[in-house]
Short mmCIF file of C-alpha atoms in Angstrom, two decimals:
data_model
loop_
_atom_site.label_atom_id
_atom_site.label_comp_id
_atom_site.label_asym_id
_atom_site.label_seq_id
_atom_site.Cartn_x
_atom_site.Cartn_y
_atom_site.Cartn_z
CA MET I 1 28.51 -5.89 18.52
CA LEU I 2 26.85 -5.94 15.12
CA TRP I 3 24.87 -9.08 16.00
CA GLY I 4 23.69 -8.14 19.48
CA ALA I 5 23.94 -4.42 20.28
CA LYS I 6 20.86 -2.19 20.57
CA ILE I 7 20.72 -0.73 17.09
CA ASN I 8 17.31 0.80 16.49
CA SER I 9 17.18 0.19 12.74
CA ALA I 10 18.03 -3.51 13.24
CA ILE I 11 15.38 -3.93 15.95
CA ALA I 12 12.79 -2.15 13.80
CA ALA I 13 13.70 -4.54 10.97
CA GLY I 14 12.79 -7.53 13.16
CA GLN I 15 15.95 -8.35 15.15
CA VAL I 16 14.07 -8.16 18.44
CA TRP I 17 16.58 -10.40 20.23
CA ARG I 18 18.75 -7.29 20.53
CA LEU I 19 16.39 -6.09 23.28
CA LEU I 20 18.02 -8.77 25.44
CA THR I 21 21.41 -9.53 23.90
CA SER I 22 22.62 -5.94 24.18
CA SER I 23 22.58 -6.35 27.97
CA PHE I 24 25.26 -9.04 27.76
CA LEU I 25 27.68 -7.01 25.66
CA HIS I 26 30.02 -4.23 26.81
CA THR I 27 32.10 -1.55 25.13
CA GLY I 28 35.35 -2.77 26.68
CA VAL I 29 37.07 -4.30 29.68
CA ILE I 30 36.53 -1.29 31.97
CA HIS I 31 32.79 -1.21 31.20
CA LEU I 32 32.58 -4.95 31.88
CA LEU I 33 34.53 -4.67 35.15
CA ILE I 34 32.38 -1.82 36.46
CA ASN I 35 29.16 -3.71 35.76
CA SER I 36 30.63 -6.97 37.10
CA HIS I 37 31.52 -5.22 40.34
CA ALA I 38 28.01 -3.78 40.61
CA LEU I 39 26.47 -7.20 39.98
CA ALA I 40 28.76 -8.86 42.54
CA THR I 41 27.86 -6.17 45.08
CA ILE I 42 24.09 -6.04 44.76
CA GLY I 43 23.22 -9.34 43.08
CA PRO I 44 23.84 -11.71 46.02
CA HIS I 45 21.80 -9.46 48.32
CA VAL I 46 18.80 -9.53 45.96
CA GLU I 47 19.13 -13.29 45.39
CA LEU I 48 19.34 -14.00 49.12
CA ILE I 49 16.15 -12.02 49.77
CA ALA I 50 14.13 -12.97 46.71
CA GLY I 51 15.49 -16.35 45.62
CA SER I 52 17.13 -17.25 42.33
CA LYS I 53 13.95 -17.39 40.21
CA ARG I 54 12.76 -13.93 41.25
CA PHE I 55 16.31 -12.63 40.87
CA MET I 56 16.34 -13.85 37.26
CA ALA I 57 12.84 -12.47 36.63
CA VAL I 58 13.92 -9.01 37.83
CA TYR I 59 17.26 -9.11 36.02
CA LEU I 60 15.99 -10.24 32.62
CA THR I 61 12.81 -8.16 32.67
CA SER I 62 14.77 -5.05 33.64
CA ALA I 63 17.30 -5.72 30.88
CA VAL I 64 14.58 -5.98 28.21
CA ALA I 65 12.55 -3.07 29.61
CA GLY I 66 15.60 -0.83 29.78
CA THR I 67 16.62 -1.63 26.22
CA SER I 68 13.01 -1.15 25.08
CA ALA I 69 12.88 2.29 26.71
CA SER I 70 16.17 3.15 25.04
CA PHE I 71 14.87 1.88 21.68
CA LEU I 72 11.76 4.04 21.97
CA LEU I 73 13.40 7.18 23.33
CA THR I 74 16.92 7.49 21.93
CA PRO I 75 18.41 6.70 18.51
CA ALA I 76 21.93 6.01 19.80
CA PRO I 77 23.22 2.42 19.80
CA SER I 78 23.95 0.94 23.21
CA VAL I 79 25.22 -2.11 25.09
CA GLY I 80 25.72 -3.01 28.73
CA ALA I 81 24.05 -4.55 31.76
CA SER I 82 23.28 -1.26 33.50
CA ALA I 83 19.51 -1.43 32.93
CA ALA I 84 19.38 -4.84 34.61
CA LEU I 85 21.58 -3.60 37.45
CA PHE I 86 19.36 -0.56 38.02
CA GLY I 87 16.46 -3.01 38.12
CA LEU I 88 18.16 -5.07 40.84
CA GLY I 89 18.79 -1.91 42.85
CA ALA I 90 15.15 -0.91 42.52
CA ALA I 91 14.03 -4.41 43.55
CA LEU I 92 16.16 -4.14 46.68
CA GLY I 93 14.67 -0.73 47.39
CA VAL I 94 11.12 -2.10 47.03
CA PHE I 95 11.89 -4.93 49.46
CA TYR I 96 13.21 -2.60 52.17
CA TRP I 97 10.47 -0.03 51.57
CA ARG I 98 7.80 -2.72 51.78
CA HIS I 99 9.24 -4.11 55.05
CA ARG I 100 10.25 -0.81 56.68
CA ASP I 101 7.74 -1.19 59.51
CA THR I 102 9.12 -4.58 60.54
CA MET I 103 12.80 -4.01 59.70
CA GLY I 104 13.07 -0.57 61.29
CA ARG I 105 16.53 1.00 61.30
CA ARG I 106 18.02 -1.61 58.98
CA SER I 107 15.50 -0.69 56.30
CA GLU I 108 16.15 3.01 56.77
CA VAL I 109 19.92 2.57 56.42
CA VAL I 110 19.68 0.46 53.26
CA LEU I 111 17.20 2.87 51.66
CA GLN I 112 19.52 5.80 52.40
CA GLN I 113 22.47 3.92 50.88
CA LEU I 114 20.46 3.02 47.79
CA GLY I 115 19.25 6.60 47.44
CA LEU I 116 22.79 7.95 47.63
CA THR I 117 24.04 5.38 45.12
CA LEU I 118 21.19 6.25 42.75
CA ALA I 119 21.89 9.99 43.07
CA ILE I 120 25.60 9.52 42.31
CA ASN I 121 24.90 7.24 39.35
CA MET I 122 22.26 9.52 37.87
CA ALA I 123 24.46 12.61 38.30
CA TYR I 124 27.32 10.82 36.54
CA SER I 125 24.97 9.55 33.82
CA LEU I 126 23.52 12.98 33.14
CA ALA I 127 27.01 14.47 32.92
CA SER I 128 28.07 12.02 30.21
CA LYS I 129 26.58 11.99 26.72
CA ARG I 130 27.82 8.41 26.20
CA ILE I 131 25.53 6.91 28.86
CA ASP I 132 22.04 5.66 28.00
CA ASN I 133 19.89 7.27 30.70
CA TRP I 134 16.63 5.97 29.21
CA GLY I 135 17.96 2.44 29.56
CA HIS I 136 18.77 3.05 33.23
CA ILE I 137 15.36 4.57 33.93
CA GLY I 138 13.49 1.81 32.08
CA GLY I 139 15.42 -0.88 33.94
CA MET I 140 14.85 0.79 37.29
CA LEU I 141 11.10 1.17 36.78
CA SER I 142 10.81 -2.41 35.58
CA GLY I 143 12.80 -3.79 38.52
CA ALA I 144 10.57 -1.92 40.96
CA ALA I 145 7.38 -3.14 39.25
CA VAL I 146 8.48 -6.79 39.04
CA SER I 147 9.63 -6.78 42.65
CA TRP I 148 6.38 -5.19 43.80
CA LEU I 149 4.34 -7.83 41.97
CA LEU I 150 6.44 -10.95 42.63
CA GLY I 151 7.75 -10.09 46.08
CA PRO I 152 8.85 -11.22 48.44
CA ARG I 153 6.32 -9.68 50.78
CA PHE I 154 6.63 -11.24 54.21
CA THR I 155 4.00 -11.14 56.92
CA ARG I 156 4.04 -12.92 60.27
CA HIS I 157 1.06 -14.93 61.44
CA ALA I 158 -0.04 -15.08 65.06
CA ASN I 159 1.51 -18.57 65.34
CA GLY I 160 4.91 -17.10 64.41
CA GLN I 161 5.05 -18.38 60.85
CA VAL I 162 6.45 -15.97 58.25
CA VAL I 163 4.37 -16.08 55.08
CA ASP I 164 5.39 -14.78 51.64
CA VAL I 165 2.26 -13.17 50.13
CA PRO I 166 3.14 -11.03 47.09
CA PRO I 167 0.35 -9.84 44.75
CA LEU I 168 1.43 -12.52 42.23
CA SER I 169 2.37 -15.60 44.24
CA VAL I 170 3.67 -17.72 41.34
CA LEU I 171 7.28 -17.48 42.62
CA ALA I 172 6.52 -17.03 46.33
CA TYR I 173 8.54 -19.12 48.78
CA LYS I 174 7.04 -22.57 49.19
CA PRO I 175 6.63 -24.13 52.60
CA PRO I 176 9.64 -26.19 53.63
CA ALA I 177 9.05 -29.81 54.54
CA GLY I 178 7.08 -29.99 57.78
CA ALA I 179 6.28 -26.26 57.92
CA ALA I 180 2.55 -26.87 58.12
CA GLU I 181 3.13 -29.03 61.17
CA GLY I 182 5.34 -26.45 62.83
CA GLY I 183 8.73 -27.33 61.32
CA SER I 184 11.31 -24.57 61.16
CA GLY I 185 13.08 -24.75 57.76
CA GLY I 186 13.78 -21.78 55.55
CA ALA I 187 16.54 -19.21 55.68
CA GLY I 188 17.64 -18.28 59.15
CA GLY I 189 15.27 -20.78 60.72
CA LEU I 190 12.18 -18.80 59.67
CA ARG I 191 9.10 -20.83 58.95
CA LEU I 192 8.10 -19.74 55.46
CA VAL I 193 4.64 -20.67 54.20
CA ARG I 194 3.44 -19.92 50.68
CA GLY I 195 0.64 -17.38 50.64
CA THR I 196 -2.72 -17.96 49.01
CA SER I 197 -3.53 -14.37 48.01
#
């Protein structure tokens, strides 16, 4: 804990690695199990939708942003992956919000579930003085921002191809072999073509 926890005085003295390492430490077995369960529940869903590179971008950025918010706004030491997990939840919410017109009822159901989960977690967090709410909020805002910028953001062309065109296309899905010539490829047989915008 002494080498990796979020301890404000240590970070201010130059140990900036704590902004990341604190997200890989936990206060005990129960804390680790709760966060492991949350990661196992939401992580595969985000990775399936966004891909492993965007998953890692959201997870790590949310971890650092959450710890940074905590560093700036509360003096208490902290550890745990909750900021990164809140970021993954926000990324999932952005995906379903962004695609609500094309996904219809499915999007509505997932957004309601995420909203309920967020409400329960925030109510529990606010009721406990041991929980770092600023870390959760920082992670959630970061996850939403990264997901909005990196996508995915799918649109369908007139020829039926599904194109991933997020504002920053650096990690957008690349065309599978033969996609430009009409090949199927991609998850679920969708023809994914990298966007140019």
